[in-house]
CSV table of C-alpha atoms in Angstrom, one decimal:
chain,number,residue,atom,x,y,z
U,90,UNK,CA,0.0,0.0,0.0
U,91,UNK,CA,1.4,3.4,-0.6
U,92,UNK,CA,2.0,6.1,1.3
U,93,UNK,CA,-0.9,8.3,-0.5
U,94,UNK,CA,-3.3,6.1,1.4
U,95,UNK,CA,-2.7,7.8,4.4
U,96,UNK,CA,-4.8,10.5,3.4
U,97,UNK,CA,-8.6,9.7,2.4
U,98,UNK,CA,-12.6,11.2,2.9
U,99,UNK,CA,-13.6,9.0,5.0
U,100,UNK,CA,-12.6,5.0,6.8
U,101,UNK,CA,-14.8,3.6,4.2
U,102,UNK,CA,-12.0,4.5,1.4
U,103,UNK,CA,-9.3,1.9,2.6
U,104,UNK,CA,-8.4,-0.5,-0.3
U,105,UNK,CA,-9.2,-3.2,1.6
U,106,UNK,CA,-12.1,-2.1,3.6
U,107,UNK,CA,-15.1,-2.6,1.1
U,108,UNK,CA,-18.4,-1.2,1.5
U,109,UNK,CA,-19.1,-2.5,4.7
U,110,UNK,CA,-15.4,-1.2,6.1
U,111,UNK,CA,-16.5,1.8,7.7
U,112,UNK,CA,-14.9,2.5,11.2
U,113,UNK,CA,-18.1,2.6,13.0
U,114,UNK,CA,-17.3,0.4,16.0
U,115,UNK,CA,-14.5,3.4,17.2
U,116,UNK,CA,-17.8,5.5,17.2
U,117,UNK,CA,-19.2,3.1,19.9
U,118,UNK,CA,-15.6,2.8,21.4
U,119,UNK,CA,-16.4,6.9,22.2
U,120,UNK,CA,-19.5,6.3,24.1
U,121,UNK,CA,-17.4,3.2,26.6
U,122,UNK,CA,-15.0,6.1,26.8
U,123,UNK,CA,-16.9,9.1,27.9
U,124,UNK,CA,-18.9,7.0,30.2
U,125,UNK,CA,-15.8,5.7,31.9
U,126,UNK,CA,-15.1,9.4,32.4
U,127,UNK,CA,-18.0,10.0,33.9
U,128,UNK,CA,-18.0,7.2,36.6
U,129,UNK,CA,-14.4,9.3,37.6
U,130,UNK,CA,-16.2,12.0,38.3
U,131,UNK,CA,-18.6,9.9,40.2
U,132,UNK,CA,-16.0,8.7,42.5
U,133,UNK,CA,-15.0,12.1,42.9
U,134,UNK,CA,-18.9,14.3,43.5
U,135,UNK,CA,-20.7,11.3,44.4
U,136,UNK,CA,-18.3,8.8,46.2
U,137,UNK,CA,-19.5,4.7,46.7
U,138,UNK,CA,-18.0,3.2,49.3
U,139,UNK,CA,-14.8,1.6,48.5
U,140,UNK,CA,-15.6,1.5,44.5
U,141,UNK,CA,-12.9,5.4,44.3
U,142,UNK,CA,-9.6,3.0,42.9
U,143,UNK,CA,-11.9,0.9,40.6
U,144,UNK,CA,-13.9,4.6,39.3
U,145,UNK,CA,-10.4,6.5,39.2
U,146,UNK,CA,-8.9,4.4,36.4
U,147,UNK,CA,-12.2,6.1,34.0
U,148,UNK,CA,-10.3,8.8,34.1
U,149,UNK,CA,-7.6,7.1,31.4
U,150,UNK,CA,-11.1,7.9,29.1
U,151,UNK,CA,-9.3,11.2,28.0
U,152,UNK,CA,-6.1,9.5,27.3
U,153,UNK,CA,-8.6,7.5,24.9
U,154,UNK,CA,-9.8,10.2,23.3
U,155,UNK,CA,-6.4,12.0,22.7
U,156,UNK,CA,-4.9,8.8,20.8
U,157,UNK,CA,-8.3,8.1,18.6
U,158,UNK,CA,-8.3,12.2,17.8
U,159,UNK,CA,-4.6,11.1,16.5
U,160,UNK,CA,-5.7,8.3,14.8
U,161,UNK,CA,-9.5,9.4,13.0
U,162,UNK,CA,-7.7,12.7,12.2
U,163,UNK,CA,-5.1,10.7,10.3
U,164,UNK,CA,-7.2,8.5,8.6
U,165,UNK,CA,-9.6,10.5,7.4
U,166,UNK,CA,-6.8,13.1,6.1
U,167,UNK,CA,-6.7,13.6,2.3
U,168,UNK,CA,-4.2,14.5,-0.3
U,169,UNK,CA,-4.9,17.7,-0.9
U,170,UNK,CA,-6.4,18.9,2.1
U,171,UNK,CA,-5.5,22.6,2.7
U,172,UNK,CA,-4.6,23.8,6.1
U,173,UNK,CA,-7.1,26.8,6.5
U,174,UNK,CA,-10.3,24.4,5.8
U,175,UNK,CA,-8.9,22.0,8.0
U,176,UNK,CA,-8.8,24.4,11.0
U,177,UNK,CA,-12.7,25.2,9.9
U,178,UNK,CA,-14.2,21.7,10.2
U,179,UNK,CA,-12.1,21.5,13.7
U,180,UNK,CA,-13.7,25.4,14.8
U,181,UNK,CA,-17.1,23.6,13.7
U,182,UNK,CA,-16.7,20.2,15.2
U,183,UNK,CA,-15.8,21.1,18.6
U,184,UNK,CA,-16.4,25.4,19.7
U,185,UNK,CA,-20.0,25.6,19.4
U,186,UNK,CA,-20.8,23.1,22.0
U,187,UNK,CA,-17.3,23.9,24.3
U,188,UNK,CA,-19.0,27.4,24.2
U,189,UNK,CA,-22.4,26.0,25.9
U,190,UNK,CA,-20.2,23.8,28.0
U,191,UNK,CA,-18.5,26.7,29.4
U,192,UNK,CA,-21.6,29.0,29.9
U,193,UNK,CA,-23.9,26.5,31.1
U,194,UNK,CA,-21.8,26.1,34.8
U,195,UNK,CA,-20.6,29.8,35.2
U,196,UNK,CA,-23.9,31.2,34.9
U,197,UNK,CA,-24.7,28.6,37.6
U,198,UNK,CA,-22.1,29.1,40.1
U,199,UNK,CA,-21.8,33.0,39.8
U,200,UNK,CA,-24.8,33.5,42.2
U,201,UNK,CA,-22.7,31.5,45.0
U,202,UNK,CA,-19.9,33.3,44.2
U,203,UNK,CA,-17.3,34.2,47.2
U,204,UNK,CA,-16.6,38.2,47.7
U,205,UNK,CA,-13.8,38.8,44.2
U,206,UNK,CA,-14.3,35.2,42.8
U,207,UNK,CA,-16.3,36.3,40.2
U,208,UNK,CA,-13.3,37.7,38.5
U,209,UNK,CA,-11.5,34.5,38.8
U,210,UNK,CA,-14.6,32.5,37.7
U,211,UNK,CA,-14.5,34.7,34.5
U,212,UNK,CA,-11.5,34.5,33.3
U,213,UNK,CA,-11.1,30.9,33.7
U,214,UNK,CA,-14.1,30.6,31.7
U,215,UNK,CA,-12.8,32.8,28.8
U,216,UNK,CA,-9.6,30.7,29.0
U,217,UNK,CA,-11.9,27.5,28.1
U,218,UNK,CA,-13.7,29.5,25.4
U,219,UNK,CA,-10.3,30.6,24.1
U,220,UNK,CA,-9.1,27.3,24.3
U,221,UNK,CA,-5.6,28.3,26.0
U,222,UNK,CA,-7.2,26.9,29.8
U,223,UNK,CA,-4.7,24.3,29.7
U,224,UNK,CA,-2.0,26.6,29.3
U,225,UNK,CA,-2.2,28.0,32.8
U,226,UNK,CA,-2.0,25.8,35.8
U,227,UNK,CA,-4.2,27.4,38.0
U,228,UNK,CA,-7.2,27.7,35.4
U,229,UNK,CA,-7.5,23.5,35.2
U,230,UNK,CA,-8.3,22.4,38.4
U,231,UNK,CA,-10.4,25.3,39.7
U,232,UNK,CA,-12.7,26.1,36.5
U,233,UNK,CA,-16.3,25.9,36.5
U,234,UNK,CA,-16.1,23.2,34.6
U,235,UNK,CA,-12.6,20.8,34.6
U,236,UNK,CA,-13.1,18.6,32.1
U,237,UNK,CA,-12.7,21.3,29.4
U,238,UNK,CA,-8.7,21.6,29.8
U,239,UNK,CA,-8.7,19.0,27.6
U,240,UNK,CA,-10.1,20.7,24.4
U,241,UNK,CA,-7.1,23.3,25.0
U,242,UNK,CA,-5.2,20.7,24.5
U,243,UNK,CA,-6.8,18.8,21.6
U,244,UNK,CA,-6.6,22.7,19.5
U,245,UNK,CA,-2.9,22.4,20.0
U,246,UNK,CA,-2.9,18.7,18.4
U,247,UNK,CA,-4.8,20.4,15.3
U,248,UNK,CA,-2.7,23.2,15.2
U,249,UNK,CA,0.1,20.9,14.7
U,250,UNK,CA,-1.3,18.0,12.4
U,251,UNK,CA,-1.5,19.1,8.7
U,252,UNK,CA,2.3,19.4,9.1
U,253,UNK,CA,3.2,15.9,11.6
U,254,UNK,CA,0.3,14.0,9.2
U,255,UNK,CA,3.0,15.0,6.2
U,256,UNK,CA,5.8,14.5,7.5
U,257,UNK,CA,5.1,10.8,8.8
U,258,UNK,CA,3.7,9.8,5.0
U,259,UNK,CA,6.6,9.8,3.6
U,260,UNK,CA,8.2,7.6,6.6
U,261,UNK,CA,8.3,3.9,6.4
U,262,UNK,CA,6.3,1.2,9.0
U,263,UNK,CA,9.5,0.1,10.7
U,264,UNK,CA,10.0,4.2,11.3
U,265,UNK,CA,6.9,4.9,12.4
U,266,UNK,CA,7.3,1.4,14.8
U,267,UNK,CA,10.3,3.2,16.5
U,268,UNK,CA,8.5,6.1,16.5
U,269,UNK,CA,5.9,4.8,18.8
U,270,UNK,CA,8.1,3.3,21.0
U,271,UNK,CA,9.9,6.3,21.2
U,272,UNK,CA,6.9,8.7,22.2
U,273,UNK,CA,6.1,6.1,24.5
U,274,UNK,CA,9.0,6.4,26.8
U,275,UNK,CA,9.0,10.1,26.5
U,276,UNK,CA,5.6,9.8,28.5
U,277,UNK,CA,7.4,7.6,30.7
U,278,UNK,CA,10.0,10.4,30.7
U,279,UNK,CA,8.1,13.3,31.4
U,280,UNK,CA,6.1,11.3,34.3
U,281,UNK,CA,9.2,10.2,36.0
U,282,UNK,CA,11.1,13.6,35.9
U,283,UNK,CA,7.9,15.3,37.6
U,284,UNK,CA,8.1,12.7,40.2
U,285,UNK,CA,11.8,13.7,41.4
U,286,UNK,CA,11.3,17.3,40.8
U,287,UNK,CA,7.9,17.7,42.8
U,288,UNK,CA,7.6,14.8,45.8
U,289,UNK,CA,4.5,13.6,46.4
U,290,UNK,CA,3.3,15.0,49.8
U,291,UNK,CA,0.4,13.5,52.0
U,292,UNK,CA,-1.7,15.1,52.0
U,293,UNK,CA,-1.7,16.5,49.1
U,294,UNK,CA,-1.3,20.5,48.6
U,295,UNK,CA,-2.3,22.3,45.6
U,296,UNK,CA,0.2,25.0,45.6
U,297,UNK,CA,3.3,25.6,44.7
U,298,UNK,CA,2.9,22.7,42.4
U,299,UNK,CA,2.4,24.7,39.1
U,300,UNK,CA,5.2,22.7,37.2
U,301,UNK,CA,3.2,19.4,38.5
U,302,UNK,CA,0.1,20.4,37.3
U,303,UNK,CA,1.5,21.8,33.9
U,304,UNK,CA,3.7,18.2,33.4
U,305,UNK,CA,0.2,16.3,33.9
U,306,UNK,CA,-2.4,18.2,32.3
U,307,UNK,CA,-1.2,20.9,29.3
U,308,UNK,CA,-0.6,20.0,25.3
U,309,UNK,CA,3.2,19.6,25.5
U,310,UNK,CA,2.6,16.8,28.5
U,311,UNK,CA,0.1,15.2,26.7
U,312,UNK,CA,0.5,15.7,22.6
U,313,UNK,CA,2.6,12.7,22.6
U,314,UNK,CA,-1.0,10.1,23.4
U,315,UNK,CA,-2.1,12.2,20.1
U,316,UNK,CA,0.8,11.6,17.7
U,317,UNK,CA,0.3,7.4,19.0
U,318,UNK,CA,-3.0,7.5,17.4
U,319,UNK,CA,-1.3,9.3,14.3
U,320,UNK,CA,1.5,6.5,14.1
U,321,UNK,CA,-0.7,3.9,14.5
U,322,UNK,CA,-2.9,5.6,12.0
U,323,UNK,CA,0.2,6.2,9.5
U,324,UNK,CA,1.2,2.6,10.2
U,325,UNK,CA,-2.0,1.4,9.2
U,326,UNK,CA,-2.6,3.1,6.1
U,327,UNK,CA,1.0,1.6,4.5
U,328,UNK,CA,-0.4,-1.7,5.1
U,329,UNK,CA,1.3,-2.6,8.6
U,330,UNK,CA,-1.5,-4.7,10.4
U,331,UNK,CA,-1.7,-5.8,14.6
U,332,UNK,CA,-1.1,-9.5,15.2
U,333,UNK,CA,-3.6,-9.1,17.7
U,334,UNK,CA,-7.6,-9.2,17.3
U,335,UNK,CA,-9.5,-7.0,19.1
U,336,UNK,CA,-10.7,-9.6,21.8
U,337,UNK,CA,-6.7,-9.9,22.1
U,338,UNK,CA,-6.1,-6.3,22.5
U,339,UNK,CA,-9.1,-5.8,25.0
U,340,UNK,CA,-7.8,-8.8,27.1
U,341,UNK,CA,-4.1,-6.4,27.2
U,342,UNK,CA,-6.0,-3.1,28.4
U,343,UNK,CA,-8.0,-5.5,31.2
U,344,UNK,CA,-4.2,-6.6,32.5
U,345,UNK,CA,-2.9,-3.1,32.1
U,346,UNK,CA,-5.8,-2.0,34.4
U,347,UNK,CA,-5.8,-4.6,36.6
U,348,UNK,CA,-2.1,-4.7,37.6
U,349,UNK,CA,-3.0,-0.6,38.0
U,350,UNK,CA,-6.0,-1.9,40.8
U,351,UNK,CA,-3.5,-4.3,42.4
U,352,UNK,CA,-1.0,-1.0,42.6
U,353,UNK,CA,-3.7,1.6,43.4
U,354,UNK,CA,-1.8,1.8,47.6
U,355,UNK,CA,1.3,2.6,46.0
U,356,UNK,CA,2.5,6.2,46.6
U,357,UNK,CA,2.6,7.2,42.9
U,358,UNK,CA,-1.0,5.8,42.2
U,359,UNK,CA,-2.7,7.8,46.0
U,360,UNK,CA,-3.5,11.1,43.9
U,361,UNK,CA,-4.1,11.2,40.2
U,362,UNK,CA,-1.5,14.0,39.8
U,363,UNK,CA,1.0,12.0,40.5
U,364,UNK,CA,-0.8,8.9,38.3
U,365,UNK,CA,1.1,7.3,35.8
U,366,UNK,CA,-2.6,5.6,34.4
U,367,UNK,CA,-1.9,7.8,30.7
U,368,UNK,CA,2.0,6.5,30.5
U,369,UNK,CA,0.4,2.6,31.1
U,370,UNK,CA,-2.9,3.1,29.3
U,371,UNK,CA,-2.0,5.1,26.1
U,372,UNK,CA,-0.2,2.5,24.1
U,373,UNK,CA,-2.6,0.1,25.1
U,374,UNK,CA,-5.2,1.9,24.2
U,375,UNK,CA,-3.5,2.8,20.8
U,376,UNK,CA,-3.5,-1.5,20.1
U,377,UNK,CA,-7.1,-1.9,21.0
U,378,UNK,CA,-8.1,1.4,18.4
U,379,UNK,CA,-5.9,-0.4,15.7
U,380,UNK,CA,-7.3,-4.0,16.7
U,381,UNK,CA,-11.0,-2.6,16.4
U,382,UNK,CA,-10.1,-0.8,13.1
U,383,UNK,CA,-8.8,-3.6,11.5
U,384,UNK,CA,-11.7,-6.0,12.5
U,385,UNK,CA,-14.0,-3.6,10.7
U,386,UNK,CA,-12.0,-2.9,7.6
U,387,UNK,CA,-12.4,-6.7,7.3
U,388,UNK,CA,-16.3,-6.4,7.1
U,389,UNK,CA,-16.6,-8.5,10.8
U,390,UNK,CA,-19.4,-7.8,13.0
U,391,UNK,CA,-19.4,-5.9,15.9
U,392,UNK,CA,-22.0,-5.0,18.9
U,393,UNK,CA,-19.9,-1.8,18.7
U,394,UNK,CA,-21.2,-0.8,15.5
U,395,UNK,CA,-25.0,-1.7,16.4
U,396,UNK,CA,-27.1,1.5,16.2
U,397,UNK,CA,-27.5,2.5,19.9
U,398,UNK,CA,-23.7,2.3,21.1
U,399,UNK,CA,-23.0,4.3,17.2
U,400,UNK,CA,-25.5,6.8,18.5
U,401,UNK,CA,-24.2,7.6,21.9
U,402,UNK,CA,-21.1,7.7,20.6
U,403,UNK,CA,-22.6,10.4,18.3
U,404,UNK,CA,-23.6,12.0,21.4
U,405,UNK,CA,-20.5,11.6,23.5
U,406,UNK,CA,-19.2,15.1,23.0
U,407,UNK,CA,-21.9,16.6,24.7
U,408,UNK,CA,-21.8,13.8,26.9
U,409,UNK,CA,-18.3,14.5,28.1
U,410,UNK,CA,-18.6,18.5,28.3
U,411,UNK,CA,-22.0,18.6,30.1
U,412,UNK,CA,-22.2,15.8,32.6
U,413,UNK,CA,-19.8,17.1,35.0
U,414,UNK,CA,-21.8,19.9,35.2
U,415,UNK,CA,-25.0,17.6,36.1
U,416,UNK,CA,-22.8,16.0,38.9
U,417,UNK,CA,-21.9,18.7,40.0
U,418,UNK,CA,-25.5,20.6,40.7
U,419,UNK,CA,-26.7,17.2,42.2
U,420,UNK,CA,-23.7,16.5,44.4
U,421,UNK,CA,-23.7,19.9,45.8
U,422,UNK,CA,-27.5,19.7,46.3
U,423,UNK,CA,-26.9,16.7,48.5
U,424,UNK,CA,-23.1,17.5,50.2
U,425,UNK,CA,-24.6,21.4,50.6
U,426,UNK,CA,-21.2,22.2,48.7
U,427,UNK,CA,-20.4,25.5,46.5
U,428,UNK,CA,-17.0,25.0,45.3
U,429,UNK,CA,-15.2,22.2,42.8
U,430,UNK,CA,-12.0,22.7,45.4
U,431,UNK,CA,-13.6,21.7,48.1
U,432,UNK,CA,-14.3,18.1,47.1
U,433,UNK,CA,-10.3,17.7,46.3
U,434,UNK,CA,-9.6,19.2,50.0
U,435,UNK,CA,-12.3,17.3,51.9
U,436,UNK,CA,-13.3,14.4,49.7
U,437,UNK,CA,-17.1,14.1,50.2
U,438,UNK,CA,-18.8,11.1,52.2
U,439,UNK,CA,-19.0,7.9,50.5
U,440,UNK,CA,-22.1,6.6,50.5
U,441,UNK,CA,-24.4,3.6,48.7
U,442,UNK,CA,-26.8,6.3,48.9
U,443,UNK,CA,-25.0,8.4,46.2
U,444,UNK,CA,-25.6,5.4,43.5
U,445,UNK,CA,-29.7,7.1,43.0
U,446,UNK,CA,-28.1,9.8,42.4
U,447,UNK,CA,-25.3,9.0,40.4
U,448,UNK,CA,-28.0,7.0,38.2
U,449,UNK,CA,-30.0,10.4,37.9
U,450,UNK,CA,-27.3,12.6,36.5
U,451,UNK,CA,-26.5,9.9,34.3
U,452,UNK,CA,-30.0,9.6,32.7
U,453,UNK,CA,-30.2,13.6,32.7
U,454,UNK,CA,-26.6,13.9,30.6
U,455,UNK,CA,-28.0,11.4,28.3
U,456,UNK,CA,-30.9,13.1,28.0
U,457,UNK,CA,-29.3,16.4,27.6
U,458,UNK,CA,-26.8,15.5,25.4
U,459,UNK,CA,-29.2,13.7,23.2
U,460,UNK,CA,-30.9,16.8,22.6
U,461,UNK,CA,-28.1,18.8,22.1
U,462,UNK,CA,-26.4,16.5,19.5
U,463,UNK,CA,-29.8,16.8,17.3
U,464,UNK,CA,-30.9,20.2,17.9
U,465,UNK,CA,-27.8,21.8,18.7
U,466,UNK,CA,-24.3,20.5,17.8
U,467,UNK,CA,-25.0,19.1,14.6
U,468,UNK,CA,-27.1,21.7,13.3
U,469,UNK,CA,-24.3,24.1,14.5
U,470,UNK,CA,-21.5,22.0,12.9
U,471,UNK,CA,-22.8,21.9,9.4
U,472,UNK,CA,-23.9,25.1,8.9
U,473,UNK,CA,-20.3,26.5,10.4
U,474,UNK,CA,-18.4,24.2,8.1
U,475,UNK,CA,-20.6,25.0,4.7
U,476,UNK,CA,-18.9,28.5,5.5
U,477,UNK,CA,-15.3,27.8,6.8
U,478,UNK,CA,-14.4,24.2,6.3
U,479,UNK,CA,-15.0,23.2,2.7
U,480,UNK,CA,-12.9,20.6,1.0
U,481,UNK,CA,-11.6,21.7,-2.3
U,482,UNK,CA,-10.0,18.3,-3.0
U,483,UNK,CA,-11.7,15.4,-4.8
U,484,UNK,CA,-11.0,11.6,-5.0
U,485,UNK,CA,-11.9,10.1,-7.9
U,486,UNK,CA,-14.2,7.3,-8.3
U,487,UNK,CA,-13.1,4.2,-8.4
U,488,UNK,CA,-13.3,1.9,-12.1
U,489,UNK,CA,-16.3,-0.6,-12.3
U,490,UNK,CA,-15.4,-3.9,-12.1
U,491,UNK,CA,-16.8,-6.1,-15.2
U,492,UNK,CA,-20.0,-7.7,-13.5
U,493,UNK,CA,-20.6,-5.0,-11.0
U,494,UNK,CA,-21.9,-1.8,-12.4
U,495,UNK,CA,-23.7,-0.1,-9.4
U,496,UNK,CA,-21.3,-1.0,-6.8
U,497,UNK,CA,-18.0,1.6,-7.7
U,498,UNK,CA,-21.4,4.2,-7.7
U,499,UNK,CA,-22.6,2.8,-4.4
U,500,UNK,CA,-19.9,3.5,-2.5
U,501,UNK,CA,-18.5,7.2,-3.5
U,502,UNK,CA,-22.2,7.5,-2.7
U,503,UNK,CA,-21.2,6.5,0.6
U,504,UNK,CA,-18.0,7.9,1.3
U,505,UNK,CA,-18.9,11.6,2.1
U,506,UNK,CA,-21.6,10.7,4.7
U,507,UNK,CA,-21.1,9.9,8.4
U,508,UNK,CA,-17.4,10.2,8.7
U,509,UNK,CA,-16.4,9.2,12.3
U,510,UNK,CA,-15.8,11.8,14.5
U,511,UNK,CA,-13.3,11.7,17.7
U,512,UNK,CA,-13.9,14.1,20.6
């Protein structure tokens, strides 16, 4: 396969995907993600009793969606494409809803406002709306909504793709192989550096710990989980393929998160600043998006691909922006608590009870989401990239084969429409 494969419309496209080869089951894979997220959050605003080490390791979901950003960006990349435009259909795909994401929680915390904290509250919510949040230590943990530090990071991984996606098509699959192992123990690097340059105190203090906070949560700390999904992607496309099925690959990320359980008393695992759960779960992670990929470019069913799990995956944007939010009002409801802080500084009660409650903001960020996605987002989406994100390229139809006349029609019908779409 050549290198010129790397860069197509849409999954579907792949020589040897055929027209049931669409990537639909790492649509589904969004949905396992975000929800994992959200059951962090629960251990967090709505703590069970002893469930907080199994719910912590959800919080590995972002990791997730840095490397398949990487690796959908990749794949769906085409020859052609010209930076500008691509920069639109990013604007289009993720601001609209970050902007309701951010709005939403600091209209609703304003009113409870401390004396001056208004300012703060402000600014930190400009910083997410500006996308530079993660930029600034002491705008990620104390914004009205946390979970949005990571879309700061995600516009830097754009900023930087057209050129990395170039660059790495013209390298060959054993490159790209050293490559990932390469980026791989950078993480490593990064995470073990921090832990010599800022000890791990018990308990834990929140200042004076900028540098900790910067290594763990901005674009430079993470953008190397991104460009593993862009590897693998790369990698893929040249016709490298994982001797691993996806069952296989599953059965890794269980081991990798169960030897994380088994660990979860050691001093490096007691407070997720200090985690190493991206360094152990990104290139497993990256195996299980390639394992998936390749078991639907081989026409193989999936439950992944099934229509509700391709939906909420559809949905799993909203999902992940609002539903901390939703926590949020319902936890401080029941713990009679105003601030985000305090539920790091004086973690909250755990309690069976919290599971009701935990079920209700789940069933109200579906909800919500739901109706954002098809009244909302999308609508917002398209009608932003009609005006700032067309495609000026075009990939030819394929040749009928003798015997087949409809079929080369069928599927350029196809390719344009439902392209998968990472958070």
């Amino acid at each position: 396969m050549s290198s010129s494969a790397l860069k197509r419309e849409s999954p579907s496209r792949a020589p040897d995907a055929g027209p049931a080869g669409r990537l639909h089951s790492l649509t589904g894979l969004r949905w396992i993600a975000a929800l994992a997220v959200f059951l962090s959050h629960v251990g967090t605003l709505l703590p069970l009793p002893d469930a907080k080490p199994v719910l912590s390791l959800g919080s590995s979901g972002v990791t997730f969606f840095f490397v398949l950003s990487g690796f959908v960006l990749t794949w769906t990349y085409q020859d052609g494409d010209r930076v500008g435009p691509f920069y639109g259909r990013r604007f289009a795909r993720v601001w609209p809803m970050l902007l309701v994401a951010v709005l939403i929680p600091l209209f609703l915390q304003l009113p409870d406002a401390q004396s001056g904290q208004s300012r703060s509250l402000t600014l930190m919510a400009l910083s997410a709306v500006l996308m530079y949040q993660a930029w600034v230590p002491g705008y990620i943990l104390g914004s009205t909504n946390p979970v949005t530090w990571s879309l700061a990071c995600e516009a830097f991984f754009y900023a930087i793709f057209p050129f990395v996606a170039r660059l790495l098509a013209r390298r060959s699959p054993r490159w790209l192989g050293c490559a990932a192992v390469t980026l791989v123990l950078a993480g490593w690097g990064i995470k073990v550096w921090l832990w010599e340059a800022y000890p791990l105190q018990l308990p834990p203090s929140f200042t004076g710990v900028d540098g900790m906070i910067f290594g763990m949560y901005s674009p430079i700390a993470r953008v190397w989980e991104f460009l593993l999904g862009v590897v693998a992607a790369t990698a893929l496309s040249k016709g490298w393929r994982l001797p691993l099925s996806a069952t296989s690959a599953t059965a890794l990320l269980a081991a990798g998160f169960f030897v994380l359980w088994v660990l979860r008393f050691e001093t490096w695992r007691l407070v997720s600043l200090y985690d190493a759960l991206p360094q152990v779960t990104a290139p497993l992670y990256a195996l299980v998006v390639v394992a998936v990929a390749q078991r639907d470019l081989s026409g193989r069913t999936s439950w992944l691909r099934a229509k509700p799990m391709v939906a909420l995956g559809e949905w799993s944007y909203a999902f992940y922006l609002l539903h901390f939010t939703v926590l949020f009002e319902i936890s401080s409801a029941v713990f009679d608590r105003k601030s985000i802080m305090e539920y790091y500084m004086r973690p909250a009660e755990a309690s069976w009870a919290n599971a009701g409650w935990a079920a209700l903001a789940l069933v109200i960020s579906i909800t919500a989401c739901g109706l954002m996605y098809q009244f909302f987002e999308r609508p917002a989406e398209r009608w932003l990239r009609s005006r700032i994100g067309r495609r000026d390229v075009r990939v030819p139809a394929p040749a009928p084969r003798p015997g087949a006349p409809g079929e080369a029609r069928a599927e350029q019908d196809a390719a344009p429409v439902n392209e998968v779409r990472q958070a």
